[in-house]
Coordinates of N, CA and C in Angstrom, one line a residue:
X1 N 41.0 19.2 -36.4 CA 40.0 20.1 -36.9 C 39.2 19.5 -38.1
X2 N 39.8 19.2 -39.4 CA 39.5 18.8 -40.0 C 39.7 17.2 -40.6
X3 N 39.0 16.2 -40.7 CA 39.1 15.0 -40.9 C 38.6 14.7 -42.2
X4 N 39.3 13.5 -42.0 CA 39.3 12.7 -43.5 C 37.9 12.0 -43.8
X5 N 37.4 12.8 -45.3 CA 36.2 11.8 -45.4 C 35.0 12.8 -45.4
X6 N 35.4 14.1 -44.7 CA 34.3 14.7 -44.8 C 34.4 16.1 -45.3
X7 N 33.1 16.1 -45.6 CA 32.5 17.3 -46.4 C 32.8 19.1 -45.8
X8 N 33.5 19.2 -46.5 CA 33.6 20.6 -45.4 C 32.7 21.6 -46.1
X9 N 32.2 22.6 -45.4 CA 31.2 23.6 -45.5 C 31.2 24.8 -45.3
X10 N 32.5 25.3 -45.1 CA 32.5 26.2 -44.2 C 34.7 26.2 -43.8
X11 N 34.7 27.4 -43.8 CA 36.6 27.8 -43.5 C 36.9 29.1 -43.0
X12 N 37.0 29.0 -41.7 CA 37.7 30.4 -41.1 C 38.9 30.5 -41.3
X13 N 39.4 31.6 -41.6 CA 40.7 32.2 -42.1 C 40.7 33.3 -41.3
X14 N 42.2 33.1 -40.0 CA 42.5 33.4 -38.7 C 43.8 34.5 -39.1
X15 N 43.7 35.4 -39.1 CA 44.9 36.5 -39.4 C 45.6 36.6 -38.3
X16 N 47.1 35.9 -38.1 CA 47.7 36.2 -36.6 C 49.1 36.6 -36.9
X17 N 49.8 36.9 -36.3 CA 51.4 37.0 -36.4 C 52.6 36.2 -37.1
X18 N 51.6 34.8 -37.4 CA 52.1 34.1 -37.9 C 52.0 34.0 -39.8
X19 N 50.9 34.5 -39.9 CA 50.6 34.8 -41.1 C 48.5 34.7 -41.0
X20 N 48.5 33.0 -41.0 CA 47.2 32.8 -41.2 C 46.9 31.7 -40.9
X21 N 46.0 30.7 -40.3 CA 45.6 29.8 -39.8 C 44.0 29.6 -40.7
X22 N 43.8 28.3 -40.4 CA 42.6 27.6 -41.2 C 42.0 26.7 -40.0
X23 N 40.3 26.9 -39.8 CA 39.5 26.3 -39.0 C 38.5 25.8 -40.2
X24 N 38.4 24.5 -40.2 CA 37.2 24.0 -41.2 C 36.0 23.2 -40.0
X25 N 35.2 23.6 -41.0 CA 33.8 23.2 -40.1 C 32.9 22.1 -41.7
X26 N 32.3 21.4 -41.0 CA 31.0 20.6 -41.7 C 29.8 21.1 -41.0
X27 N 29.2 21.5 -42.0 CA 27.6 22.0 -41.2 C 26.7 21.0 -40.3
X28 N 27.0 19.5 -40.7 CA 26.2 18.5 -40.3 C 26.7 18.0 -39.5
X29 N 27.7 18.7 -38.9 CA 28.5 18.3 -37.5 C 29.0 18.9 -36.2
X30 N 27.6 18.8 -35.4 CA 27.3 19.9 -34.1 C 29.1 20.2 -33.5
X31 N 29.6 19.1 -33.6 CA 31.0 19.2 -32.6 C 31.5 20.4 -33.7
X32 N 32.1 20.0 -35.0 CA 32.7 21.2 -35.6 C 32.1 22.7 -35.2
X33 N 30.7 22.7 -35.1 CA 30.0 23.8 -35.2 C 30.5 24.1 -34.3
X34 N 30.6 23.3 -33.0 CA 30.6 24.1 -31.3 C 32.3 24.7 -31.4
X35 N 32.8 24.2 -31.8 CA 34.6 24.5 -31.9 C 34.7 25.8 -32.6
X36 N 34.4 26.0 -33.9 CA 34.3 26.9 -34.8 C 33.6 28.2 -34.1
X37 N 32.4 28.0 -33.4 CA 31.7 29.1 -32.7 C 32.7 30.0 -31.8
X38 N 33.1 28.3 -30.8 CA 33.8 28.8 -29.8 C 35.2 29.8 -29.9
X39 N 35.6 29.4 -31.2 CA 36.7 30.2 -31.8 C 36.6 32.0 -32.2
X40 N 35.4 31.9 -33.1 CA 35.3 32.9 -33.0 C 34.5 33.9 -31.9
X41 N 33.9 33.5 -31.2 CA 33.5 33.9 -29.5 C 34.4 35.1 -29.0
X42 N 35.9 33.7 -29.1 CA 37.0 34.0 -28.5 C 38.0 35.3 -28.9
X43 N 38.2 35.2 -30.6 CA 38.8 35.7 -31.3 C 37.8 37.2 -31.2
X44 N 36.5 37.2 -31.5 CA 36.1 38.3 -31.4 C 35.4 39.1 -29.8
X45 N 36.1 38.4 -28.7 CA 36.3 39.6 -27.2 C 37.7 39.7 -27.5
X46 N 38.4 39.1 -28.0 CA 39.7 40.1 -28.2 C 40.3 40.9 -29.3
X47 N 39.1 41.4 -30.0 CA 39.2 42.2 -30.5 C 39.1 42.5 -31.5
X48 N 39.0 41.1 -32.3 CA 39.3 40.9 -33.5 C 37.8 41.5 -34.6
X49 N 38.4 41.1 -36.1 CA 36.5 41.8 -36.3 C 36.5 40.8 -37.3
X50 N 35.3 40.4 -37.7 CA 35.2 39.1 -38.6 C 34.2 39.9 -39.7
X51 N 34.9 39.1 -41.2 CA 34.1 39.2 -42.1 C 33.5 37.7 -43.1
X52 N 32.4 37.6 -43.6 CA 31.8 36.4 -43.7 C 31.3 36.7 -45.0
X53 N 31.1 35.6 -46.0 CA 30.3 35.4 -47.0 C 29.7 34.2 -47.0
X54 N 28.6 34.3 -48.0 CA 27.9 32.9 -48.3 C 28.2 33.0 -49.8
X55 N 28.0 32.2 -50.4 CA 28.9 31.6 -51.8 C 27.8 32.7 -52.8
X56 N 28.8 33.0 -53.5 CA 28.7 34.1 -54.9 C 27.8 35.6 -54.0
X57 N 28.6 36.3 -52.8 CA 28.3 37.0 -52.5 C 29.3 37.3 -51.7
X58 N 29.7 38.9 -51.7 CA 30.5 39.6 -50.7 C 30.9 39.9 -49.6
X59 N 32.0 39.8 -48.9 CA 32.5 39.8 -47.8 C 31.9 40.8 -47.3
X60 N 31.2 41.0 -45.9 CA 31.1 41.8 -45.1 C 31.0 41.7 -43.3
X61 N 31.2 42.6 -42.8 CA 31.1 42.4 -41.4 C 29.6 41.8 -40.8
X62 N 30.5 41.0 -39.9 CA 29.7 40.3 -39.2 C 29.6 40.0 -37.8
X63 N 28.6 40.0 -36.8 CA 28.9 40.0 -35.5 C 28.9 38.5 -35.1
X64 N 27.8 38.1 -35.5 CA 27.7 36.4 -34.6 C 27.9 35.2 -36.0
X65 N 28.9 34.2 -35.4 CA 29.0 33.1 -36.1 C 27.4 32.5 -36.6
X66 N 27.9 32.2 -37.7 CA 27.0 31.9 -38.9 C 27.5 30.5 -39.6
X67 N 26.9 29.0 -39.2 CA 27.8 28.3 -40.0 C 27.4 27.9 -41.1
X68 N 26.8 28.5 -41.7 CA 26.2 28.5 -43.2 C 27.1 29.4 -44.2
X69 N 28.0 30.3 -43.6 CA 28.6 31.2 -44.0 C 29.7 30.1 -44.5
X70 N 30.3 30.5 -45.9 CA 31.4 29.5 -47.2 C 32.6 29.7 -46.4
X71 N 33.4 31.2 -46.1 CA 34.2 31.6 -45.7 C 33.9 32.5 -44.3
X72 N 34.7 32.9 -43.5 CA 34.7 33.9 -42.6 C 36.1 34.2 -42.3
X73 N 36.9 35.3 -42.7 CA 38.0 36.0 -42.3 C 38.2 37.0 -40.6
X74 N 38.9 36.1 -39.7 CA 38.6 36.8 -38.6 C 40.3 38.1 -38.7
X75 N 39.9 38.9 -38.3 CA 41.4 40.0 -38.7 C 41.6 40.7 -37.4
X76 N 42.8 40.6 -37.2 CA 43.1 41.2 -35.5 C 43.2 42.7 -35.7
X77 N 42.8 43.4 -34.4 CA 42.8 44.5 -34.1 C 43.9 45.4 -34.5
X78 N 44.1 46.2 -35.3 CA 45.5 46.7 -35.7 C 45.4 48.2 -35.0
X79 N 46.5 48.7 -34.8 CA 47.2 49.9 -34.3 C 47.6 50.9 -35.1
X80 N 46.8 52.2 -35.5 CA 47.5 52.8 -35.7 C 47.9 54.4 -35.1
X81 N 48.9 54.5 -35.9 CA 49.7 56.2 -35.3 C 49.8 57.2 -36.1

C-alpha cells in the first residue's frame, strides 16, 4: 500500500473488528488512487459510511471518494436494539 520514498497525501482509516486498518494514497499516483477508490467503492456497498476532511477543516459525510481529501474514516454499519 504504502511505499518507501513517497509522499503520502491522503489516509483512510478502516473501522473493522479488528480495531482499525490504514490505506495511504499519494495523489500523483493514478495506481494508489485506483486502489484507494476501489476500497472504498467496496467498503461503502456494504454498508459502511465514510467521513472525509481536507486539512484545517471538519470531518463530515461523504458519498464519493475524494483523493484530495487529508483523511477519510470509513465506519461499519452498527446495530442497534
Amino acid at each position: 500500500m504504502m511505499k518507501a520514498g513517497k509522499t503520502t497525501s491522503g489516509v483512510m482509516n478502516i473501522m473493522d473488528h479488528s480495531g482499525h486498518k490504514q490505506l495511504h494514497w499519494n495523489v500523483e499516483e493514478l495506481e494508489d488512487i485506483a486502489v484507494a477508490r476501489k476500497t472504498f467503492d467496496k467498503l461503502v456497498s456494504r454498508g459502511y459510511s465514510a467521513f472525509g476532511s481536507r486539512e484545517n477543516e471538519p470531518k463530515h459525510l461523504i458519498r464519493d471518494f475524494d483523493p484530495t481529501m487529508k483523511e477519510v474514516v470509513m465506519v461499519p454499519v452498527t446495530v442497534g436494539g
